[in-house]
PDB file of C-alpha atoms in Angstrom:
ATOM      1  CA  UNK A   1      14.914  42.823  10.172  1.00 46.00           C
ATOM      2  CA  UNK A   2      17.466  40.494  10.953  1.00 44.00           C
ATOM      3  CA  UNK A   3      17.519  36.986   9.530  1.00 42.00           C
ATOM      4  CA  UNK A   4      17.265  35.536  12.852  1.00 47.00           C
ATOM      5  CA  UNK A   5      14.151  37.094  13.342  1.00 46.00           C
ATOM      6  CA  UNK A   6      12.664  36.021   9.669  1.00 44.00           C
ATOM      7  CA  UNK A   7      13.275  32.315  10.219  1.00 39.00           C
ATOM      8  CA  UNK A   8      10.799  31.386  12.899  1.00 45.00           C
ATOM      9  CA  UNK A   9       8.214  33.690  10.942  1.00 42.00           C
ATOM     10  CA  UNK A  10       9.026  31.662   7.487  1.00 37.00           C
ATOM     11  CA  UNK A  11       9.048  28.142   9.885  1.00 39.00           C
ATOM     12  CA  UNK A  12       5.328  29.070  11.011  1.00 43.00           C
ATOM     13  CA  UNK A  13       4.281  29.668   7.304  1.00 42.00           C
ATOM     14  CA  UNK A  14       5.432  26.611   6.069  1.00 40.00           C
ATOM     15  CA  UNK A  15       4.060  24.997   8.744  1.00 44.00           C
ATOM     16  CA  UNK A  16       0.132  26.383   8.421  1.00 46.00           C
ATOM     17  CA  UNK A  17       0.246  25.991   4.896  1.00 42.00           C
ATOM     18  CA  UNK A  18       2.400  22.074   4.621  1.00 46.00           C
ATOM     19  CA  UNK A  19       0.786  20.792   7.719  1.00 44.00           C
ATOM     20  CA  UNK A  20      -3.313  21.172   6.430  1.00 49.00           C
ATOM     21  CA  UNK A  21      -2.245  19.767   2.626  1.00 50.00           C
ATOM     22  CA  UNK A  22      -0.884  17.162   4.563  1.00 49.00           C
ATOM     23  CA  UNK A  23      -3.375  15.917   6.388  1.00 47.00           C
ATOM     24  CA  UNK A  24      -5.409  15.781   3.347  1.00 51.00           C
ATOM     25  CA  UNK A  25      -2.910  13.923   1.767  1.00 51.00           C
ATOM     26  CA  UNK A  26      -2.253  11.176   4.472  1.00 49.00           C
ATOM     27  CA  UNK A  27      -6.463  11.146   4.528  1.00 58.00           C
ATOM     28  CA  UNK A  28      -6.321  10.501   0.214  1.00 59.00           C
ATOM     29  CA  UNK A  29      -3.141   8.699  -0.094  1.00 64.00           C
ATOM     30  CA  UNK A  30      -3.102   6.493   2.981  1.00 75.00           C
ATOM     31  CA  UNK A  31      -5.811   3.853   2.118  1.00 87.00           C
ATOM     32  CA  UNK A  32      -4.397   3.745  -1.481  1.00 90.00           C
ATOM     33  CA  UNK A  33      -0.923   2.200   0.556  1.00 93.00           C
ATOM     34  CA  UNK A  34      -3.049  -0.170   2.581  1.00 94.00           C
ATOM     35  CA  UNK A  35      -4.254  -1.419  -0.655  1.00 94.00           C
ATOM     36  CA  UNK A  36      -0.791  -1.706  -2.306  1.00 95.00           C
ATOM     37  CA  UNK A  37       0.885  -3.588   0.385  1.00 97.00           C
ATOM     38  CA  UNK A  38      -2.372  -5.894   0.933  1.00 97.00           C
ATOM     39  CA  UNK A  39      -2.291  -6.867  -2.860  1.00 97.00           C
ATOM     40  CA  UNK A  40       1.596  -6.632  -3.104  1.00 97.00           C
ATOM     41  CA  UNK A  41       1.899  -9.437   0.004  1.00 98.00           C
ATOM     42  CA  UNK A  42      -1.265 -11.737  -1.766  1.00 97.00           C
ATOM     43  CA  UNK A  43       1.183 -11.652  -4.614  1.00 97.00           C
ATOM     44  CA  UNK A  44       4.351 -13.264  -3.012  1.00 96.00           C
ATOM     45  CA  UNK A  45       1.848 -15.718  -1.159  1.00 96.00           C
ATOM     46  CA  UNK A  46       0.363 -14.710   2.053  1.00 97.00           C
ATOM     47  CA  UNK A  47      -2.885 -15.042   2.792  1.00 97.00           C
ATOM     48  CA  UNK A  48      -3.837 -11.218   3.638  1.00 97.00           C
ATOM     49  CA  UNK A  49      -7.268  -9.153   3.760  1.00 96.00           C
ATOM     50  CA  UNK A  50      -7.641  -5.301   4.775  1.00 95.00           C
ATOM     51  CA  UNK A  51      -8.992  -4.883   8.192  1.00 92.00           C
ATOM     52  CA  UNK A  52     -12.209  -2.525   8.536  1.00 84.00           C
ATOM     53  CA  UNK A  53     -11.463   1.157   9.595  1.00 76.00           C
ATOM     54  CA  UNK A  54     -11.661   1.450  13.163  1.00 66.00           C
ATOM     55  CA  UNK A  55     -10.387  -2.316  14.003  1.00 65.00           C
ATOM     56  CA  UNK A  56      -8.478  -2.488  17.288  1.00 67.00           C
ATOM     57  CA  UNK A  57      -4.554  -3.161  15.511  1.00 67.00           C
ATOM     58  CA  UNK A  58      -4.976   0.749  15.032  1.00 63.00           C
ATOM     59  CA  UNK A  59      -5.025   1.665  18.251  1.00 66.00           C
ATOM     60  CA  UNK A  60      -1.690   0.435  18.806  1.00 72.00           C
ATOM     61  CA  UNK A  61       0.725   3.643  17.710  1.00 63.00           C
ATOM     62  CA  UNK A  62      -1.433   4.078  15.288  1.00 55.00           C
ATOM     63  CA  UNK A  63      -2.401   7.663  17.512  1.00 54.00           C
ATOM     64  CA  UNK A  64      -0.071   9.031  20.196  1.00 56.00           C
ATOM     65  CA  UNK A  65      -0.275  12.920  18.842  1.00 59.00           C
ATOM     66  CA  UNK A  66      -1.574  14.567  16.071  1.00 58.00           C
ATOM     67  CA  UNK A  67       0.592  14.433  13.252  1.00 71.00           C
ATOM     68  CA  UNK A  68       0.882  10.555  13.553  1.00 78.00           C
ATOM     69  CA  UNK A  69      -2.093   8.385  12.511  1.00 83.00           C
ATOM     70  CA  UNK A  70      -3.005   4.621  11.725  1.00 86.00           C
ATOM     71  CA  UNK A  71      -4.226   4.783   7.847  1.00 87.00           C
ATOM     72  CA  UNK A  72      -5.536   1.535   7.811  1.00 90.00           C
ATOM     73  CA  UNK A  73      -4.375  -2.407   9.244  1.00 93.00           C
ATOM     74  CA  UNK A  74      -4.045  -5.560   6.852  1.00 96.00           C
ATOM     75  CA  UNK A  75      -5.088  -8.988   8.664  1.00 96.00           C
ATOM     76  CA  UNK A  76      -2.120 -11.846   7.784  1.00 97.00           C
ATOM     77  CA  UNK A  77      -3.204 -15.541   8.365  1.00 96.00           C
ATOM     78  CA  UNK A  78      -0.907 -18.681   9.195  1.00 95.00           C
ATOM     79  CA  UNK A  79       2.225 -16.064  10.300  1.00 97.00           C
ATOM     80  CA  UNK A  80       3.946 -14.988  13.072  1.00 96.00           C
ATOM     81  CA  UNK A  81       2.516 -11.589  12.335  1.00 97.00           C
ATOM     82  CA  UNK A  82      -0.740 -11.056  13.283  1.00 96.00           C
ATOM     83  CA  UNK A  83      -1.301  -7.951  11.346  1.00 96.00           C
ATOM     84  CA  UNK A  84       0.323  -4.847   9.378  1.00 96.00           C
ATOM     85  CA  UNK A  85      -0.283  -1.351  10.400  1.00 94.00           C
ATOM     86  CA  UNK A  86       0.159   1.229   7.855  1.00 94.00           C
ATOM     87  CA  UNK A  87       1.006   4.521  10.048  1.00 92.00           C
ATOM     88  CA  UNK A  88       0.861   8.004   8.145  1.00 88.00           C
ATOM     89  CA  UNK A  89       3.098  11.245   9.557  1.00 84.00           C
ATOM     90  CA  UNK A  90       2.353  14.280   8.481  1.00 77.00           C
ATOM     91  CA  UNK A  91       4.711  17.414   8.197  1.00 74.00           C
ATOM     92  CA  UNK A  92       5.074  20.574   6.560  1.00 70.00           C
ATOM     93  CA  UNK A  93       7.099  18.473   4.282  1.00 72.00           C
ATOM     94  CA  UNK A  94       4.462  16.195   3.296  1.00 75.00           C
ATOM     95  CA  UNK A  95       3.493  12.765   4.687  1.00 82.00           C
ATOM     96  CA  UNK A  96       5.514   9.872   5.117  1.00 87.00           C
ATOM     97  CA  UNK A  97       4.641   6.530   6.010  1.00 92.00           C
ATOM     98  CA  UNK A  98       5.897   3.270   8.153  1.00 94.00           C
ATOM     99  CA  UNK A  99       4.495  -0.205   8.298  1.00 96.00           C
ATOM    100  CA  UNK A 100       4.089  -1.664  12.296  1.00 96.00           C
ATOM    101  CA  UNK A 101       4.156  -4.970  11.782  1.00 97.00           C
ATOM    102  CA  UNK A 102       2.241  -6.639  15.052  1.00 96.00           C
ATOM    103  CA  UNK A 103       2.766  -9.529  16.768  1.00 95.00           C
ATOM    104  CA  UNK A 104       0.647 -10.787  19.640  1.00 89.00           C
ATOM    105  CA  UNK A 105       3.241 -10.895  22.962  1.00 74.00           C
ATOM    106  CA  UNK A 106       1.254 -11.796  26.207  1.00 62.00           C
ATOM    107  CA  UNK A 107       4.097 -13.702  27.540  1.00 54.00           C
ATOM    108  CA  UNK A 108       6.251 -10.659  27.356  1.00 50.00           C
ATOM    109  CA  UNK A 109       4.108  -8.628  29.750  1.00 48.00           C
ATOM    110  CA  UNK A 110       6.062 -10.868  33.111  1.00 52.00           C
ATOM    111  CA  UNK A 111       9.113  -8.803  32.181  1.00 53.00           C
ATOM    112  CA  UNK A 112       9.801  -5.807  33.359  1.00 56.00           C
ATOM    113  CA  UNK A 113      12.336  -2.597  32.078  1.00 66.00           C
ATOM    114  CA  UNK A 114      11.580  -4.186  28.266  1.00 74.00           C
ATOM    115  CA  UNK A 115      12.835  -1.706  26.059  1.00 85.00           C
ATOM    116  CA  UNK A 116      13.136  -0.910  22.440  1.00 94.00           C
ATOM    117  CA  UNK A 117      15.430  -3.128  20.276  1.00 97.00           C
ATOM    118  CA  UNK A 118      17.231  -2.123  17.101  1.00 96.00           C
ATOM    119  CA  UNK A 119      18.611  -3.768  13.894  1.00 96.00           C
ATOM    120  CA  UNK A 120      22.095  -2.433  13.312  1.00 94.00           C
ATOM    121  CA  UNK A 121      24.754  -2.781  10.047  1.00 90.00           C
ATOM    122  CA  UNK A 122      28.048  -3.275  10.406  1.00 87.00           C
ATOM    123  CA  UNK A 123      29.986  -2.170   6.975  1.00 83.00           C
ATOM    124  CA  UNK A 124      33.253  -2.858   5.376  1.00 76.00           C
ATOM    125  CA  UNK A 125      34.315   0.528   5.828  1.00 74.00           C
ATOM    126  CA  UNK A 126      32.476   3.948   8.075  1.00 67.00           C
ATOM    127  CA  UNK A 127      29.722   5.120   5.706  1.00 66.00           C
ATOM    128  CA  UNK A 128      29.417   3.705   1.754  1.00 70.00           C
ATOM    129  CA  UNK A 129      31.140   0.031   2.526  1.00 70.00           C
ATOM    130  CA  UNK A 130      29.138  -3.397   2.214  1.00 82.00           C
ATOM    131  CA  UNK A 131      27.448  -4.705   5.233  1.00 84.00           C
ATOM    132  CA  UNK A 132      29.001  -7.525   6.740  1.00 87.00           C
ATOM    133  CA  UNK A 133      26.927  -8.226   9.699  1.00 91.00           C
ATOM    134  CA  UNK A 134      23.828  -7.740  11.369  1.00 94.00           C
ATOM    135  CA  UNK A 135      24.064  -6.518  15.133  1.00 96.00           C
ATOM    136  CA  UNK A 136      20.239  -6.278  17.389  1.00 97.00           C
ATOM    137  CA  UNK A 137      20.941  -3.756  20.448  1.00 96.00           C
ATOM    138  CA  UNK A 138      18.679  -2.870  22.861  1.00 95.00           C
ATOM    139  CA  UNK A 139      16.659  -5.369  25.218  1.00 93.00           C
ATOM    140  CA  UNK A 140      19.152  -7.962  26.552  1.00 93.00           C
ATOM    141  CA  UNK A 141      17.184 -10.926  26.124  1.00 93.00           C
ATOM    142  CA  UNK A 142      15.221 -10.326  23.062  1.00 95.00           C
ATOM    143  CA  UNK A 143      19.050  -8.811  21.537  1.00 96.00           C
ATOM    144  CA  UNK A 144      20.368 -12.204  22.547  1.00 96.00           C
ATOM    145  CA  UNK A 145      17.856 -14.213  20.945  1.00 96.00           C
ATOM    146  CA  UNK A 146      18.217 -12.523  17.328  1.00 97.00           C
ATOM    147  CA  UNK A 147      22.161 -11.993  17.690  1.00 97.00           C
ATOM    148  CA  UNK A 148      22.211 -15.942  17.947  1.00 97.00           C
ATOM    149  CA  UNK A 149      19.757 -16.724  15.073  1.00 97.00           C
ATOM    150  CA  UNK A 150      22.079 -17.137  12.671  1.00 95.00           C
ATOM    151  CA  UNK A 151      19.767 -18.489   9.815  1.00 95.00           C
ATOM    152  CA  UNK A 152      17.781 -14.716  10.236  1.00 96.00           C
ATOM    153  CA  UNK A 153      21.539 -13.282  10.164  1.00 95.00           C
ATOM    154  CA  UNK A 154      21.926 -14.863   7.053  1.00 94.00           C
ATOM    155  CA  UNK A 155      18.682 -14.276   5.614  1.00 94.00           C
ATOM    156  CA  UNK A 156      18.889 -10.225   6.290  1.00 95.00           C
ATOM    157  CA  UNK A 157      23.078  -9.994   4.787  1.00 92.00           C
ATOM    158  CA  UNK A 158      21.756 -11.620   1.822  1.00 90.00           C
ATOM    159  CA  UNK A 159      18.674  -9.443   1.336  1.00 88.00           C
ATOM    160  CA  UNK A 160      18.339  -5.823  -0.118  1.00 86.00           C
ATOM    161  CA  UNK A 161      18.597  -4.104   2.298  1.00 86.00           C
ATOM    162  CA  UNK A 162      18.344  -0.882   1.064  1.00 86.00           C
ATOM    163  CA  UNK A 163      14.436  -1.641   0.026  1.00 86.00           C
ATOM    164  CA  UNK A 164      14.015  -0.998   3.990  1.00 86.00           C
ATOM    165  CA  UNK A 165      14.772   2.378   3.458  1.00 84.00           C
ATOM    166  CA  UNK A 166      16.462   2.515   7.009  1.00 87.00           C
ATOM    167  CA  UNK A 167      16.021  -0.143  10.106  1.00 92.00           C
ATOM    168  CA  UNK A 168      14.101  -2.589  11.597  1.00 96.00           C
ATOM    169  CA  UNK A 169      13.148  -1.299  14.889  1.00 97.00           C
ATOM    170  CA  UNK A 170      11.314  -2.882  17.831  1.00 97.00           C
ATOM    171  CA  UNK A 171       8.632  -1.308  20.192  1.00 94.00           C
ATOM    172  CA  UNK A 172       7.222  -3.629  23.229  1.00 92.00           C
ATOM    173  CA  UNK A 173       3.691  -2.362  23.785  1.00 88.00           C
ATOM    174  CA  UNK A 174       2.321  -4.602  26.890  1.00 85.00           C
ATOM    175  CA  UNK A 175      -0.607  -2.217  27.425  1.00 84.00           C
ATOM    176  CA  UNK A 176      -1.773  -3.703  24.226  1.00 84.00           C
ATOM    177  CA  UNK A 177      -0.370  -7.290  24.713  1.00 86.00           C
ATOM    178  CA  UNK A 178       1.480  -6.300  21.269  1.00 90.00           C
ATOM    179  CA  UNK A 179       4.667  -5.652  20.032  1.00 94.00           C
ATOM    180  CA  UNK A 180       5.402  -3.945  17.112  1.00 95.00           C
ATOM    181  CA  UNK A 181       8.431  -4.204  14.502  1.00 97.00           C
ATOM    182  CA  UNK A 182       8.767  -1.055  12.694  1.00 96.00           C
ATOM    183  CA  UNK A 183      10.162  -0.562   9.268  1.00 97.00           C
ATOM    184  CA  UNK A 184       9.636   2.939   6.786  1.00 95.00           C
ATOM    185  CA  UNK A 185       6.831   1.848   4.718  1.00 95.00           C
ATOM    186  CA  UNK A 186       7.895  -0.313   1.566  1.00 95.00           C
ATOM    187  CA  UNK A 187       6.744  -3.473  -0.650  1.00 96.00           C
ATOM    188  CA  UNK A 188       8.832  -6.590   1.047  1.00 94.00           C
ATOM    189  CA  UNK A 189      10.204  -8.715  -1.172  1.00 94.00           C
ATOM    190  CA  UNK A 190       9.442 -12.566   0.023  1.00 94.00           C
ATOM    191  CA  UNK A 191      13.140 -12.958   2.089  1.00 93.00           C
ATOM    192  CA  UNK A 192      12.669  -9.873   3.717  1.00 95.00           C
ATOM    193  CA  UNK A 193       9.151 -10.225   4.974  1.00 97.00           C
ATOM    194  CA  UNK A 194      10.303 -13.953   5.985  1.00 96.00           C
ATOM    195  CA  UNK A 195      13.053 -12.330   7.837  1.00 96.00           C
ATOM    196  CA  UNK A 196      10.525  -9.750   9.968  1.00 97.00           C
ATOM    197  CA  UNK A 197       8.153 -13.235  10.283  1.00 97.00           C
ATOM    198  CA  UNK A 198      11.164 -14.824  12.169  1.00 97.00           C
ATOM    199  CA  UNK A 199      12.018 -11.765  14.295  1.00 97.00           C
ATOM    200  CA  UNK A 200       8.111 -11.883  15.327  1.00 97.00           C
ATOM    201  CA  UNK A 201       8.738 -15.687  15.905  1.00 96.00           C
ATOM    202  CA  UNK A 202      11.589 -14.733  18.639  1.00 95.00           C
ATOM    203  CA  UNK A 203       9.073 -12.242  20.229  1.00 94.00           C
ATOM    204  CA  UNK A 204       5.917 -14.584  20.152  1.00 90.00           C
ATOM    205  CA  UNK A 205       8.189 -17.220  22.082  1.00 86.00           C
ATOM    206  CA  UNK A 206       9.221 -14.938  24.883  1.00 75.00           C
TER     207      UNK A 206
END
């Protein structure tokens, strides 16, 4: 038998044996992340309670197939977010999670084509150099807003960045009158979750 042939065989394997431990995992380990990040953002200062399973902030994409699911929502008071979503992915490869940070958005719901806007670096050199600027691509007008905030500029070059583990990505949802600011899950240090809090302040404005 050819290799060729073994591969997809091996793929479904790992796939009907990852995919079930998985799920259990997301189901044992998820709620133990809502936890940490709800007593991890009470301890740099902001007033912030775990939502009940089931609340409405996980319906938005908390759910859109099977392998992604809301694990749980955090409630933030007296911020530009309204709430955190903890979303869990499961793959053959285990589960990995993102935080959705939400931020109520009626007023963006009069535009029209909104689409997805994105937090890139610019480094000193193509791959290992330090970042010397911030560039926001995507939706013109929200793009325009960030690229000319140059207090949040300032704010994100002089963070960690790496603690992000990748971007800062942002998804209008006006079904939901939200939009949501996505990040791979981590603990944000005080800058960087004032940073995301002034991104939501741009979005809450229109």
């Amino acid at each position: 038998m050819e290799w060729d042939d073994i591969l997809p065989i091996v793929v479904a394997i790992l796939a009907a044996v990852g995919l079930p431990l998985a799920f259990r995992s997301r189901k044992k380990g998820g709620r133990k992340k809502v936890e940490e990040l709800c007593q991890h953002l009470q301890g740099i200062g902001i007033k912030a309670s775990v939502l009940e399973k089931g609340a409405s902030q996980d319906k938005v994409g908390g759910k859109t197939s099977w392998e992604r699911k809301s694990v749980g929502a955090i409630k933030l008071a007296d911020r530009n977010i309204d709430s955190v979503n903890v979303i869990g992915v499961a793959t053959q490869y285990g589960v990995h999670y993102y935080l959705d940070f939400l931020v109520g958005s009626v007023s963006l719901t009069g535009r029209e084509n909104k689409r997805k806007t994105r937090m890139t670096r610019k480094r000193s050199s193509a791959f290992w150099g330090k970042v010397t600027d911030i560039e926001w691509r995507g939706d013109d007008f929200l793009a325009r807003k960030l690229n000319f905030d140059y207090r949040l500029k300032d704010k994100l070059l002089q963070a960690d960045l790496n603690a992000l583990k990748g971007s800062i990505e942002i998804f209008p949802e006006p079904k939901y009158e939200y939009t949501r600011i996505r990040t791979a899950y981590f603990l944000p240090t005080p800058d960087l979750f004032e940073a995301v809090d002034i991104v939501a302040k741009h979005i809450k404005s229109g």
